[in-house]
């Protein structure tokens, strides 16, 4: 079982930046991919970005492309989400998610991901 703990959320003004961290632990942490999702008040949880571990390729939702970047530190079992040019509509609880194996399910759905963190709140003021 993989445990994930997010940190780094907070309150930031529009146009500002934040870096979220996701610390992974567990007997065997060997992801196929790691992703970030977010859930705004009154909305469903939505895909933000994913990094595939075998080649480092990424997939990013259009609304954050060019502003958000996912990265990983394999030695530390950490995944990061660098967010810049933040907008009020980026306000949400951000979750990291673990994908242990290849899945035919679409990556922007929750189905491929088997472990989730508890989330960290990001609030962007206008």
PDB file of C-alpha atoms in Angstrom:
ATOM      1  CA  UNK A   1       0.000   0.000   0.000  1.00  0.00           C
ATOM      2  CA  UNK A   2       1.262   3.452  -0.908  1.00  0.00           C
ATOM      3  CA  UNK A   3       0.645   6.420   1.352  1.00  0.00           C
ATOM      4  CA  UNK A   4       0.669   9.935  -0.036  1.00  0.00           C
ATOM      5  CA  UNK A   5       0.874  13.193   1.895  1.00  0.00           C
ATOM      6  CA  UNK A   6       0.510  16.550   0.203  1.00  0.00           C
ATOM      7  CA  UNK A   7       1.831  19.840   1.527  1.00  0.00           C
ATOM      8  CA  UNK A   8       2.577  23.362   0.395  1.00  0.00           C
ATOM      9  CA  UNK A   9      -0.914  24.736  -0.070  1.00  0.00           C
ATOM     10  CA  UNK A  10      -1.943  28.138   1.181  1.00  0.00           C
ATOM     11  CA  UNK A  11      -3.335  31.536   0.327  1.00  0.00           C
ATOM     12  CA  UNK A  12      -1.755  33.430  -2.550  1.00  0.00           C
ATOM     13  CA  UNK A  13      -2.680  36.477  -4.595  1.00  0.00           C
ATOM     14  CA  UNK A  14      -3.602  36.172  -8.241  1.00  0.00           C
ATOM     15  CA  UNK A  15      -0.484  36.099 -10.365  1.00  0.00           C
ATOM     16  CA  UNK A  16       1.532  34.473  -7.614  1.00  0.00           C
ATOM     17  CA  UNK A  17       3.191  31.074  -7.369  1.00  0.00           C
ATOM     18  CA  UNK A  18       3.107  28.048  -5.117  1.00  0.00           C
ATOM     19  CA  UNK A  19       4.854  24.711  -5.098  1.00  0.00           C
ATOM     20  CA  UNK A  20       2.989  21.702  -3.825  1.00  0.00           C
ATOM     21  CA  UNK A  21       4.773  18.603  -2.618  1.00  0.00           C
ATOM     22  CA  UNK A  22       3.624  15.012  -2.405  1.00  0.00           C
ATOM     23  CA  UNK A  23       5.575  12.637  -0.197  1.00  0.00           C
ATOM     24  CA  UNK A  24       5.126   8.967  -0.976  1.00  0.00           C
ATOM     25  CA  UNK A  25       5.831   6.079   1.347  1.00  0.00           C
ATOM     26  CA  UNK A  26       5.098   2.410   1.451  1.00  0.00           C
ATOM     27  CA  UNK A  27       6.769  -0.928   1.194  1.00  0.00           C
ATOM     28  CA  UNK A  28       7.092  -0.698  -2.550  1.00  0.00           C
ATOM     29  CA  UNK A  29       6.840   2.642  -4.247  1.00  0.00           C
ATOM     30  CA  UNK A  30       7.258   1.956  -7.927  1.00  0.00           C
ATOM     31  CA  UNK A  31       4.755   4.070  -9.788  1.00  0.00           C
ATOM     32  CA  UNK A  32       3.795   3.770 -13.390  1.00  0.00           C
ATOM     33  CA  UNK A  33       2.733   7.400 -13.090  1.00  0.00           C
ATOM     34  CA  UNK A  34       1.851  10.072 -10.569  1.00  0.00           C
ATOM     35  CA  UNK A  35      -0.776  12.721 -11.034  1.00  0.00           C
ATOM     36  CA  UNK A  36      -2.291  15.797  -9.494  1.00  0.00           C
ATOM     37  CA  UNK A  37      -6.033  16.358  -9.377  1.00  0.00           C
ATOM     38  CA  UNK A  38      -8.017  19.188  -7.842  1.00  0.00           C
ATOM     39  CA  UNK A  39     -11.496  19.750  -6.532  1.00  0.00           C
ATOM     40  CA  UNK A  40     -13.075  23.174  -6.334  1.00  0.00           C
ATOM     41  CA  UNK A  41     -16.045  23.866  -4.046  1.00  0.00           C
ATOM     42  CA  UNK A  42     -19.232  22.396  -5.472  1.00  0.00           C
ATOM     43  CA  UNK A  43     -17.415  20.708  -8.343  1.00  0.00           C
ATOM     44  CA  UNK A  44     -16.169  17.234  -9.136  1.00  0.00           C
ATOM     45  CA  UNK A  45     -12.528  16.349  -8.761  1.00  0.00           C
ATOM     46  CA  UNK A  46     -10.678  17.028 -12.003  1.00  0.00           C
ATOM     47  CA  UNK A  47      -7.398  15.979 -13.569  1.00  0.00           C
ATOM     48  CA  UNK A  48      -4.603  18.550 -13.626  1.00  0.00           C
ATOM     49  CA  UNK A  49      -1.352  16.919 -14.695  1.00  0.00           C
ATOM     50  CA  UNK A  50       0.407  13.540 -14.794  1.00  0.00           C
ATOM     51  CA  UNK A  51       3.992  12.355 -15.130  1.00  0.00           C
ATOM     52  CA  UNK A  52       4.849   8.915 -16.427  1.00  0.00           C
ATOM     53  CA  UNK A  53       7.851   7.460 -14.658  1.00  0.00           C
ATOM     54  CA  UNK A  54       9.442   5.362 -17.387  1.00  0.00           C
ATOM     55  CA  UNK A  55      10.181   8.291 -19.668  1.00  0.00           C
ATOM     56  CA  UNK A  56       9.199  11.413 -17.739  1.00  0.00           C
ATOM     57  CA  UNK A  57       6.531  12.366 -20.232  1.00  0.00           C
ATOM     58  CA  UNK A  58       3.744  14.573 -18.964  1.00  0.00           C
ATOM     59  CA  UNK A  59       0.118  15.246 -19.728  1.00  0.00           C
ATOM     60  CA  UNK A  60      -1.436  18.545 -18.691  1.00  0.00           C
ATOM     61  CA  UNK A  61      -4.973  19.777 -18.794  1.00  0.00           C
ATOM     62  CA  UNK A  62      -5.422  22.752 -21.084  1.00  0.00           C
ATOM     63  CA  UNK A  63      -6.546  25.193 -18.397  1.00  0.00           C
ATOM     64  CA  UNK A  64      -3.157  25.071 -16.643  1.00  0.00           C
ATOM     65  CA  UNK A  65      -0.827  24.371 -19.553  1.00  0.00           C
ATOM     66  CA  UNK A  66       2.101  26.742 -19.534  1.00  0.00           C
ATOM     67  CA  UNK A  67       1.471  27.662 -15.885  1.00  0.00           C
ATOM     68  CA  UNK A  68       1.735  24.382 -13.967  1.00  0.00           C
ATOM     69  CA  UNK A  69       4.623  21.928 -14.089  1.00  0.00           C
ATOM     70  CA  UNK A  70       4.897  18.483 -12.514  1.00  0.00           C
ATOM     71  CA  UNK A  71       8.232  17.036 -11.511  1.00  0.00           C
ATOM     72  CA  UNK A  72       9.606  14.187  -9.425  1.00  0.00           C
ATOM     73  CA  UNK A  73      12.558  13.333  -7.241  1.00  0.00           C
ATOM     74  CA  UNK A  74      12.988   9.586  -7.469  1.00  0.00           C
ATOM     75  CA  UNK A  75      15.574   9.402  -4.698  1.00  0.00           C
ATOM     76  CA  UNK A  76      13.233  11.103  -2.240  1.00  0.00           C
ATOM     77  CA  UNK A  77       9.969   9.562  -3.448  1.00  0.00           C
ATOM     78  CA  UNK A  78       8.605  13.052  -3.967  1.00  0.00           C
ATOM     79  CA  UNK A  79       6.382  14.589  -6.599  1.00  0.00           C
ATOM     80  CA  UNK A  80       5.963  18.319  -7.014  1.00  0.00           C
ATOM     81  CA  UNK A  81       3.513  20.663  -8.653  1.00  0.00           C
ATOM     82  CA  UNK A  82       4.948  24.067  -9.474  1.00  0.00           C
ATOM     83  CA  UNK A  83       2.124  26.526 -10.049  1.00  0.00           C
ATOM     84  CA  UNK A  84       2.658  30.001 -11.423  1.00  0.00           C
ATOM     85  CA  UNK A  85       0.480  32.819 -12.739  1.00  0.00           C
ATOM     86  CA  UNK A  86      -2.217  31.575 -10.414  1.00  0.00           C
ATOM     87  CA  UNK A  87      -5.797  32.602 -10.999  1.00  0.00           C
ATOM     88  CA  UNK A  88      -8.794  32.679  -8.632  1.00  0.00           C
ATOM     89  CA  UNK A  89     -10.272  29.780 -10.612  1.00  0.00           C
ATOM     90  CA  UNK A  90      -7.307  27.653  -9.525  1.00  0.00           C
ATOM     91  CA  UNK A  91      -8.707  27.695  -5.996  1.00  0.00           C
ATOM     92  CA  UNK A  92      -9.282  24.087  -4.973  1.00  0.00           C
ATOM     93  CA  UNK A  93      -8.106  21.225  -2.833  1.00  0.00           C
ATOM     94  CA  UNK A  94      -5.203  19.603  -4.654  1.00  0.00           C
ATOM     95  CA  UNK A  95      -4.620  15.856  -4.454  1.00  0.00           C
ATOM     96  CA  UNK A  96      -1.763  13.690  -5.602  1.00  0.00           C
ATOM     97  CA  UNK A  97      -2.545  10.255  -6.937  1.00  0.00           C
ATOM     98  CA  UNK A  98      -0.576   7.083  -7.536  1.00  0.00           C
ATOM     99  CA  UNK A  99      -0.897   4.877 -10.592  1.00  0.00           C
ATOM    100  CA  UNK A 100       0.827   1.553 -10.055  1.00  0.00           C
ATOM    101  CA  UNK A 101       0.431  -0.035 -13.446  1.00  0.00           C
ATOM    102  CA  UNK A 102      -0.618   0.619 -16.980  1.00  0.00           C
ATOM    103  CA  UNK A 103      -4.353   1.039 -17.347  1.00  0.00           C
ATOM    104  CA  UNK A 104      -6.622   1.246 -20.326  1.00  0.00           C
ATOM    105  CA  UNK A 105      -8.748   3.746 -18.415  1.00  0.00           C
ATOM    106  CA  UNK A 106      -8.329   7.325 -19.494  1.00  0.00           C
ATOM    107  CA  UNK A 107      -5.676   9.116 -17.474  1.00  0.00           C
ATOM    108  CA  UNK A 108      -7.856  12.113 -16.717  1.00  0.00           C
ATOM    109  CA  UNK A 109     -10.354   9.938 -14.875  1.00  0.00           C
ATOM    110  CA  UNK A 110      -9.819   8.624 -11.356  1.00  0.00           C
ATOM    111  CA  UNK A 111      -9.888   4.982 -12.441  1.00  0.00           C
ATOM    112  CA  UNK A 112      -6.161   4.386 -13.066  1.00  0.00           C
ATOM    113  CA  UNK A 113      -5.157   5.703  -9.643  1.00  0.00           C
ATOM    114  CA  UNK A 114      -5.133   3.417  -6.636  1.00  0.00           C
ATOM    115  CA  UNK A 115      -3.831   5.645  -3.847  1.00  0.00           C
ATOM    116  CA  UNK A 116      -4.695   9.234  -2.982  1.00  0.00           C
ATOM    117  CA  UNK A 117      -3.458  11.795  -0.537  1.00  0.00           C
ATOM    118  CA  UNK A 118      -5.664  13.759   1.813  1.00  0.00           C
ATOM    119  CA  UNK A 119      -5.338  16.951  -0.199  1.00  0.00           C
ATOM    120  CA  UNK A 120      -3.958  20.419   0.396  1.00  0.00           C
ATOM    121  CA  UNK A 121      -5.967  23.627   0.051  1.00  0.00           C
ATOM    122  CA  UNK A 122      -4.901  26.264  -2.438  1.00  0.00           C
ATOM    123  CA  UNK A 123      -6.743  29.580  -2.321  1.00  0.00           C
ATOM    124  CA  UNK A 124      -6.046  32.295  -4.878  1.00  0.00           C
ATOM    125  CA  UNK A 125      -7.377  35.743  -4.051  1.00  0.00           C
ATOM    126  CA  UNK A 126      -8.221  38.313  -6.696  1.00  0.00           C
TER     127      UNK A 126
END
